[in-house]
Amino acid sequence: MGFDTLLLDIEGTVCPISFVKDVLFPHFAAEVPAIVQSTDATIVEILSNFQINDPVKLQQHILDLVARDVKDATLKQLQGHVWATGYQSGQIKAPVYKDAIDLIKRKSKIFIYSSGSVKAQKLLFEFVADPSDYTKSIDLRPFIHGYFDINTSGKKIEEQSYKNILESIEMTQNPEQVLFLSDNPLELDAAKKAGLTVGLAIREGNAIVDNKSDYENYLDFSQL
Ligand SMILES: [Mg+2]
């Protein structure tokens, strides 16, 4: 109770952990056959980095990188472009939980920390499915004060990353007044070491946490 400054994880905390696996990745895979035939200037330019001219081989190569989960810069760029187009066309909407939407709107200082890029985070919060009408989307960006990712702040299971964030949000003097919510105990432990107050998000589909009694548990955020 009484926290105005919150740092929020995304997957497993404000939206289902399955969103990336069940929505974003299948959307990209379904688009690949069209992508390799595309004449769109941005796509053509990104694809030229693969240096494969045959569309069939190009398609195989892209799907192979995805299947093997290769951290390839061109693949990431391509996925980012395809997802941005998907959000903008209304094909993709982020299923942020209603209680999380309400929390983000209600609290004065909301910050996001996710391993997904800041660019991807902003897209997600720009196109949030409206819980009262799924054909519509809500733009939550006006309610969010800052975004952090691995590039801006470091890995999510390292204490130093949270110290970096405290510095960015000017809370180094009173870290305990920042509440960090996540589904991952390793992230909570790192944040706790840096002095933040932490809470474990318990959501459907999340991995079972054996030592969940070590943390304050939140089945939803309506009481915060
Ligand atoms: Mg998470």
PDB file of C-alpha atoms and ligand atoms in Angstrom:
ATOM      1  CA  MET A   1       0.000   0.000   0.000  1.00  0.00           C
ATOM      2  CA  GLY A   2       1.052   3.542  -0.538  1.00  0.00           C
ATOM      3  CA  PHE A   3       3.486   3.112  -3.393  1.00  0.00           C
ATOM      4  CA  ASP A   4       3.453   5.853  -6.000  1.00  0.00           C
ATOM      5  CA  THR A   5       6.592   4.765  -7.833  1.00  0.00           C
ATOM      6  CA  LEU A   6       6.408   1.370  -9.466  1.00  0.00           C
ATOM      7  CA  LEU A   7       8.778  -0.552 -11.684  1.00  0.00           C
ATOM      8  CA  LEU A   8       6.928  -3.189 -13.704  1.00  0.00           C
ATOM      9  CA  ASP A   9       8.049  -6.263 -15.560  1.00  0.00           C
ATOM     10  CA  ILE A  10       5.919  -7.071 -18.628  1.00  0.00           C
ATOM     11  CA  GLU A  11       5.472 -10.781 -19.449  1.00  0.00           C
ATOM     12  CA  GLY A  12       3.952 -12.738 -16.584  1.00  0.00           C
ATOM     13  CA  THR A  13       3.295  -9.511 -14.664  1.00  0.00           C
ATOM     14  CA  VAL A  14       1.180  -7.021 -16.636  1.00  0.00           C
ATOM     15  CA  CYS A  15       0.329  -9.380 -19.499  1.00  0.00           C
ATOM     16  CA  PRO A  16       0.244 -13.159 -19.981  1.00  0.00           C
ATOM     17  CA  ILE A  17       3.633 -14.824 -20.247  1.00  0.00           C
ATOM     18  CA  SER A  18       2.333 -16.582 -23.380  1.00  0.00           C
ATOM     19  CA  PHE A  19       1.865 -13.342 -25.375  1.00  0.00           C
ATOM     20  CA  VAL A  20       5.283 -13.402 -27.045  1.00  0.00           C
ATOM     21  CA  LYS A  21       5.263 -17.158 -27.659  1.00  0.00           C
ATOM     22  CA  ASP A  22       1.605 -17.521 -28.665  1.00  0.00           C
ATOM     23  CA  VAL A  23       0.950 -14.222 -30.439  1.00  0.00           C
ATOM     24  CA  LEU A  24       4.072 -12.369 -31.579  1.00  0.00           C
ATOM     25  CA  PHE A  25       6.125 -15.340 -32.807  1.00  0.00           C
ATOM     26  CA  PRO A  26       3.262 -17.057 -34.705  1.00  0.00           C
ATOM     27  CA  HIS A  27       2.355 -13.706 -36.289  1.00  0.00           C
ATOM     28  CA  PHE A  28       5.918 -13.307 -37.540  1.00  0.00           C
ATOM     29  CA  ALA A  29       6.140 -16.917 -38.789  1.00  0.00           C
ATOM     30  CA  ALA A  30       2.864 -16.501 -40.693  1.00  0.00           C
ATOM     31  CA  GLU A  31       4.189 -13.347 -42.360  1.00  0.00           C
ATOM     32  CA  VAL A  32       7.512 -14.837 -43.538  1.00  0.00           C
ATOM     33  CA  PRO A  33       6.256 -16.239 -46.906  1.00  0.00           C
ATOM     34  CA  ALA A  34       4.889 -12.800 -47.816  1.00  0.00           C
ATOM     35  CA  ILE A  35       7.953 -11.000 -46.451  1.00  0.00           C
ATOM     36  CA  VAL A  36      10.408 -12.812 -48.718  1.00  0.00           C
ATOM     37  CA  GLN A  37       8.302 -11.751 -51.746  1.00  0.00           C
ATOM     38  CA  SER A  38       7.747  -8.205 -50.474  1.00  0.00           C
ATOM     39  CA  THR A  39       8.646  -5.122 -52.538  1.00  0.00           C
ATOM     40  CA  ASP A  40       8.328  -2.811 -49.514  1.00  0.00           C
ATOM     41  CA  ALA A  41      11.525  -0.703 -49.474  1.00  0.00           C
ATOM     42  CA  THR A  42      12.201  -1.137 -45.731  1.00  0.00           C
ATOM     43  CA  ILE A  43      11.750  -4.906 -45.872  1.00  0.00           C
ATOM     44  CA  VAL A  44      13.875  -5.237 -49.023  1.00  0.00           C
ATOM     45  CA  GLU A  45      16.646  -3.263 -47.354  1.00  0.00           C
ATOM     46  CA  ILE A  46      16.571  -5.334 -44.157  1.00  0.00           C
ATOM     47  CA  LEU A  47      16.484  -8.601 -46.127  1.00  0.00           C
ATOM     48  CA  SER A  48      19.486  -7.558 -48.228  1.00  0.00           C
ATOM     49  CA  ASN A  49      21.631  -8.053 -45.099  1.00  0.00           C
ATOM     50  CA  PHE A  50      21.028 -11.804 -45.320  1.00  0.00           C
ATOM     51  CA  GLN A  51      22.648 -11.826 -48.802  1.00  0.00           C
ATOM     52  CA  ILE A  52      20.329 -14.588 -50.038  1.00  0.00           C
ATOM     53  CA  ASN A  53      18.463 -13.837 -53.277  1.00  0.00           C
ATOM     54  CA  ASP A  54      16.367 -16.976 -53.685  1.00  0.00           C
ATOM     55  CA  PRO A  55      13.041 -16.413 -51.819  1.00  0.00           C
ATOM     56  CA  VAL A  56      12.649 -20.102 -50.931  1.00  0.00           C
ATOM     57  CA  LYS A  57      16.138 -20.287 -49.409  1.00  0.00           C
ATOM     58  CA  LEU A  58      15.614 -16.940 -47.711  1.00  0.00           C
ATOM     59  CA  GLN A  59      12.381 -18.169 -46.123  1.00  0.00           C
ATOM     60  CA  GLN A  60      14.087 -21.354 -44.923  1.00  0.00           C
ATOM     61  CA  HIS A  61      16.958 -19.323 -43.492  1.00  0.00           C
ATOM     62  CA  ILE A  62      14.687 -16.949 -41.555  1.00  0.00           C
ATOM     63  CA  LEU A  63      12.510 -19.745 -40.151  1.00  0.00           C
ATOM     64  CA  ASP A  64      15.642 -21.684 -39.230  1.00  0.00           C
ATOM     65  CA  LEU A  65      17.033 -18.709 -37.261  1.00  0.00           C
ATOM     66  CA  VAL A  66      13.707 -18.428 -35.439  1.00  0.00           C
ATOM     67  CA  ALA A  67      13.549 -22.175 -34.719  1.00  0.00           C
ATOM     68  CA  ARG A  68      17.082 -22.186 -33.308  1.00  0.00           C
ATOM     69  CA  ASP A  69      16.427 -18.931 -31.396  1.00  0.00           C
ATOM     70  CA  VAL A  70      19.548 -17.324 -32.888  1.00  0.00           C
ATOM     71  CA  LYS A  71      20.155 -13.763 -31.628  1.00  0.00           C
ATOM     72  CA  ASP A  72      20.679 -12.331 -35.101  1.00  0.00           C
ATOM     73  CA  ALA A  73      20.620  -8.526 -35.510  1.00  0.00           C
ATOM     74  CA  THR A  74      18.963  -8.625 -38.943  1.00  0.00           C
ATOM     75  CA  LEU A  75      16.325 -11.077 -37.730  1.00  0.00           C
ATOM     76  CA  LYS A  76      15.580  -8.813 -34.761  1.00  0.00           C
ATOM     77  CA  GLN A  77      15.289  -5.800 -37.045  1.00  0.00           C
ATOM     78  CA  LEU A  78      12.943  -7.713 -39.349  1.00  0.00           C
ATOM     79  CA  GLN A  79      10.790  -8.960 -36.484  1.00  0.00           C
ATOM     80  CA  GLY A  80      10.605  -5.447 -35.035  1.00  0.00           C
ATOM     81  CA  HIS A  81       9.402  -4.086 -38.367  1.00  0.00           C
ATOM     82  CA  VAL A  82       6.823  -6.865 -38.874  1.00  0.00           C
ATOM     83  CA  TRP A  83       5.450  -6.504 -35.349  1.00  0.00           C
ATOM     84  CA  ALA A  84       5.253  -2.708 -35.658  1.00  0.00           C
ATOM     85  CA  THR A  85       3.241  -3.131 -38.861  1.00  0.00           C
ATOM     86  CA  GLY A  86       1.051  -5.739 -37.161  1.00  0.00           C
ATOM     87  CA  TYR A  87       0.278  -3.429 -34.224  1.00  0.00           C
ATOM     88  CA  GLN A  88      -0.348  -0.420 -36.473  1.00  0.00           C
ATOM     89  CA  SER A  89      -2.733  -2.375 -38.711  1.00  0.00           C
ATOM     90  CA  GLY A  90      -4.697  -3.608 -35.698  1.00  0.00           C
ATOM     91  CA  GLN A  91      -3.724  -7.268 -36.225  1.00  0.00           C
ATOM     92  CA  ILE A  92      -1.844  -7.350 -32.936  1.00  0.00           C
ATOM     93  CA  LYS A  93      -3.101  -5.942 -29.642  1.00  0.00           C
ATOM     94  CA  ALA A  94      -1.349  -6.372 -26.311  1.00  0.00           C
ATOM     95  CA  PRO A  95      -3.469  -8.289 -23.767  1.00  0.00           C
ATOM     96  CA  VAL A  96      -2.549  -6.237 -20.697  1.00  0.00           C
ATOM     97  CA  TYR A  97      -4.587  -7.356 -17.664  1.00  0.00           C
ATOM     98  CA  LYS A  98      -7.403  -5.004 -16.706  1.00  0.00           C
ATOM     99  CA  ASP A  99      -6.085  -4.579 -13.149  1.00  0.00           C
ATOM    100  CA  ALA A 100      -2.662  -3.701 -14.591  1.00  0.00           C
ATOM    101  CA  ILE A 101      -4.209  -1.116 -16.937  1.00  0.00           C
ATOM    102  CA  ASP A 102      -6.020   0.422 -13.960  1.00  0.00           C
ATOM    103  CA  LEU A 103      -2.804   0.426 -11.880  1.00  0.00           C
ATOM    104  CA  ILE A 104      -0.818   2.103 -14.673  1.00  0.00           C
ATOM    105  CA  LYS A 105      -3.497   4.781 -15.014  1.00  0.00           C
ATOM    106  CA  ARG A 106      -3.860   5.256 -11.244  1.00  0.00           C
ATOM    107  CA  LYS A 107      -0.245   5.596 -10.086  1.00  0.00           C
ATOM    108  CA  SER A 108       1.723   8.762 -10.588  1.00  0.00           C
ATOM    109  CA  LYS A 109       5.070   7.221 -11.507  1.00  0.00           C
ATOM    110  CA  ILE A 110       5.131   4.062 -13.583  1.00  0.00           C
ATOM    111  CA  PHE A 111       8.338   2.677 -15.049  1.00  0.00           C
ATOM    112  CA  ILE A 112       8.786  -0.436 -17.184  1.00  0.00           C
ATOM    113  CA  TYR A 113      11.724  -2.849 -17.135  1.00  0.00           C
ATOM    114  CA  SER A 114      11.685  -5.697 -19.625  1.00  0.00           C
ATOM    115  CA  SER A 115      14.244  -7.719 -21.551  1.00  0.00           C
ATOM    116  CA  GLY A 116      12.316  -6.805 -24.718  1.00  0.00           C
ATOM    117  CA  SER A 117      13.705  -3.622 -26.313  1.00  0.00           C
ATOM    118  CA  VAL A 118      12.421  -0.191 -25.289  1.00  0.00           C
ATOM    119  CA  LYS A 119      11.101   0.166 -28.838  1.00  0.00           C
ATOM    120  CA  ALA A 120       9.098  -3.070 -28.506  1.00  0.00           C
ATOM    121  CA  GLN A 121       7.839  -2.007 -25.052  1.00  0.00           C
ATOM    122  CA  LYS A 122       6.514   1.295 -26.416  1.00  0.00           C
ATOM    123  CA  LEU A 123       4.673  -0.489 -29.236  1.00  0.00           C
ATOM    124  CA  LEU A 124       3.102  -2.884 -26.753  1.00  0.00           C
ATOM    125  CA  PHE A 125       1.793  -0.076 -24.559  1.00  0.00           C
ATOM    126  CA  GLU A 126       0.630   1.989 -27.536  1.00  0.00           C
ATOM    127  CA  PHE A 127      -1.686  -0.802 -28.696  1.00  0.00           C
ATOM    128  CA  VAL A 128      -3.265  -2.372 -25.620  1.00  0.00           C
ATOM    129  CA  ALA A 129      -6.487  -4.295 -26.162  1.00  0.00           C
ATOM    130  CA  ASP A 130      -9.399  -2.458 -24.529  1.00  0.00           C
ATOM    131  CA  PRO A 131     -10.792  -4.984 -21.982  1.00  0.00           C
ATOM    132  CA  SER A 132     -14.323  -3.647 -22.501  1.00  0.00           C
ATOM    133  CA  ASP A 133     -14.106  -3.821 -26.312  1.00  0.00           C
ATOM    134  CA  TYR A 134     -11.400  -5.985 -27.867  1.00  0.00           C
ATOM    135  CA  THR A 135     -11.890  -4.389 -31.289  1.00  0.00           C
ATOM    136  CA  LYS A 136     -10.443  -1.195 -29.808  1.00  0.00           C
ATOM    137  CA  SER A 137      -7.055  -0.383 -28.383  1.00  0.00           C
ATOM    138  CA  ILE A 138      -5.882   1.926 -25.597  1.00  0.00           C
ATOM    139  CA  ASP A 139      -2.656   3.945 -25.695  1.00  0.00           C
ATOM    140  CA  LEU A 140      -1.080   3.660 -22.228  1.00  0.00           C
ATOM    141  CA  ARG A 141       2.109   5.558 -23.122  1.00  0.00           C
ATOM    142  CA  PRO A 142       0.877   8.858 -21.622  1.00  0.00           C
ATOM    143  CA  PHE A 143       0.731   7.110 -18.208  1.00  0.00           C
ATOM    144  CA  ILE A 144       4.248   5.653 -18.361  1.00  0.00           C
ATOM    145  CA  HIS A 145       7.215   7.724 -17.201  1.00  0.00           C
ATOM    146  CA  GLY A 146      10.115   5.660 -18.474  1.00  0.00           C
ATOM    147  CA  TYR A 147      11.226   2.426 -20.100  1.00  0.00           C
ATOM    148  CA  PHE A 148      14.295   0.319 -19.340  1.00  0.00           C
ATOM    149  CA  ASP A 149      15.764  -2.711 -21.104  1.00  0.00           C
ATOM    150  CA  ILE A 150      18.964  -4.760 -21.128  1.00  0.00           C
ATOM    151  CA  ASN A 151      20.729  -2.149 -23.257  1.00  0.00           C
ATOM    152  CA  THR A 152      19.819   0.829 -21.086  1.00  0.00           C
ATOM    153  CA  SER A 153      20.284  -0.804 -17.676  1.00  0.00           C
ATOM    154  CA  GLY A 154      21.745  -4.327 -17.780  1.00  0.00           C
ATOM    155  CA  LYS A 155      20.433  -7.838 -17.151  1.00  0.00           C
ATOM    156  CA  LYS A 156      17.319  -8.267 -15.068  1.00  0.00           C
ATOM    157  CA  ILE A 157      18.861 -10.705 -12.608  1.00  0.00           C
ATOM    158  CA  GLU A 158      21.738  -8.396 -11.658  1.00  0.00           C
ATOM    159  CA  GLU A 159      21.664  -6.043  -8.658  1.00  0.00           C
ATOM    160  CA  GLN A 160      23.613  -3.355 -10.522  1.00  0.00           C
ATOM    161  CA  SER A 161      20.855  -3.051 -13.141  1.00  0.00           C
ATOM    162  CA  TYR A 162      18.387  -1.925 -10.483  1.00  0.00           C
ATOM    163  CA  LYS A 163      20.947   0.549  -9.090  1.00  0.00           C
ATOM    164  CA  ASN A 164      21.276   1.952 -12.608  1.00  0.00           C
ATOM    165  CA  ILE A 165      17.506   2.333 -12.833  1.00  0.00           C
ATOM    166  CA  LEU A 166      17.296   3.972  -9.366  1.00  0.00           C
ATOM    167  CA  GLU A 167      19.814   6.512 -10.587  1.00  0.00           C
ATOM    168  CA  SER A 168      17.840   7.151 -13.789  1.00  0.00           C
ATOM    169  CA  ILE A 169      14.614   7.734 -11.881  1.00  0.00           C
ATOM    170  CA  GLU A 170      16.380   9.717  -9.121  1.00  0.00           C
ATOM    171  CA  MET A 171      15.415   7.350  -6.297  1.00  0.00           C
ATOM    172  CA  THR A 172      18.867   6.321  -5.010  1.00  0.00           C
ATOM    173  CA  GLN A 173      18.163   8.032  -1.664  1.00  0.00           C
ATOM    174  CA  ASN A 174      14.937   6.103  -1.027  1.00  0.00           C
ATOM    175  CA  PRO A 175      14.990   2.870  -3.030  1.00  0.00           C
ATOM    176  CA  GLU A 176      12.547   1.172  -0.621  1.00  0.00           C
ATOM    177  CA  GLN A 177       9.837   3.544  -1.874  1.00  0.00           C
ATOM    178  CA  VAL A 178      10.034   1.906  -5.299  1.00  0.00           C
ATOM    179  CA  LEU A 179       7.925  -1.232  -5.711  1.00  0.00           C
ATOM    180  CA  PHE A 180       9.190  -3.691  -8.323  1.00  0.00           C
ATOM    181  CA  LEU A 181       6.687  -6.293  -9.524  1.00  0.00           C
ATOM    182  CA  SER A 182       7.764  -9.382 -11.470  1.00  0.00           C
ATOM    183  CA  ASP A 183       6.949 -13.067 -11.900  1.00  0.00           C
ATOM    184  CA  ASN A 184      10.632 -14.030 -11.707  1.00  0.00           C
ATOM    185  CA  PRO A 185      12.117 -14.567  -8.197  1.00  0.00           C
ATOM    186  CA  LEU A 186      15.670 -14.104  -9.519  1.00  0.00           C
ATOM    187  CA  GLU A 187      14.731 -10.614 -10.693  1.00  0.00           C
ATOM    188  CA  LEU A 188      13.043  -9.896  -7.355  1.00  0.00           C
ATOM    189  CA  ASP A 189      16.145 -11.033  -5.433  1.00  0.00           C
ATOM    190  CA  ALA A 190      18.388  -8.751  -7.506  1.00  0.00           C
ATOM    191  CA  ALA A 191      16.047  -5.782  -7.019  1.00  0.00           C
ATOM    192  CA  LYS A 192      15.796  -6.494  -3.274  1.00  0.00           C
ATOM    193  CA  LYS A 193      19.600  -6.408  -2.958  1.00  0.00           C
ATOM    194  CA  ALA A 194      19.540  -2.984  -4.596  1.00  0.00           C
ATOM    195  CA  GLY A 195      17.092  -1.865  -1.882  1.00  0.00           C
ATOM    196  CA  LEU A 196      13.804  -1.875  -3.765  1.00  0.00           C
ATOM    197  CA  THR A 197      10.591  -3.252  -2.278  1.00  0.00           C
ATOM    198  CA  VAL A 198       9.481  -6.258  -4.325  1.00  0.00           C
ATOM    199  CA  GLY A 199       6.309  -8.202  -5.065  1.00  0.00           C
ATOM    200  CA  LEU A 200       5.735 -11.496  -6.848  1.00  0.00           C
ATOM    201  CA  ALA A 201       3.111 -11.464  -9.600  1.00  0.00           C
ATOM    202  CA  ILE A 202       1.066 -14.668  -9.624  1.00  0.00           C
ATOM    203  CA  ARG A 203      -0.680 -14.980 -12.998  1.00  0.00           C
ATOM    204  CA  GLU A 204      -2.223 -17.849 -14.913  1.00  0.00           C
ATOM    205  CA  GLY A 205       0.404 -19.636 -17.004  1.00  0.00           C
ATOM    206  CA  ASN A 206       3.385 -18.395 -14.978  1.00  0.00           C
ATOM    207  CA  ALA A 207       6.073 -20.833 -13.873  1.00  0.00           C
ATOM    208  CA  ILE A 208       5.465 -22.261 -10.404  1.00  0.00           C
ATOM    209  CA  VAL A 209       7.605 -20.524  -7.778  1.00  0.00           C
ATOM    210  CA  ASP A 210       8.616 -22.955  -5.021  1.00  0.00           C
ATOM    211  CA  ASN A 211       9.578 -20.276  -2.504  1.00  0.00           C
ATOM    212  CA  LYS A 212       6.696 -17.926  -3.221  1.00  0.00           C
ATOM    213  CA  SER A 213       6.072 -17.413   0.499  1.00  0.00           C
ATOM    214  CA  ASP A 214       9.397 -15.526   0.586  1.00  0.00           C
ATOM    215  CA  TYR A 215       7.667 -12.668  -1.234  1.00  0.00           C
ATOM    216  CA  GLU A 216       4.565 -10.560  -1.024  1.00  0.00           C
ATOM    217  CA  ASN A 217       2.218 -12.250  -3.537  1.00  0.00           C
ATOM    218  CA  TYR A 218      -0.051 -10.372  -5.932  1.00  0.00           C
ATOM    219  CA  LEU A 219      -2.785 -12.284  -7.759  1.00  0.00           C
ATOM    220  CA  ASP A 220      -3.847  -8.948  -9.186  1.00  0.00           C
ATOM    221  CA  PHE A 221      -2.941  -5.321  -8.568  1.00  0.00           C
ATOM    222  CA  SER A 222      -6.329  -3.944  -7.537  1.00  0.00           C
ATOM    223  CA  GLN A 223      -5.277  -3.577  -3.877  1.00  0.00           C
ATOM    224  CA  LEU A 224      -2.135  -1.587  -4.637  1.00  0.00           C
TER     225      LEU A 224
HETATM  226 MG    MG B   1       8.325 -11.638 -16.510  1.00  0.00          MG
END
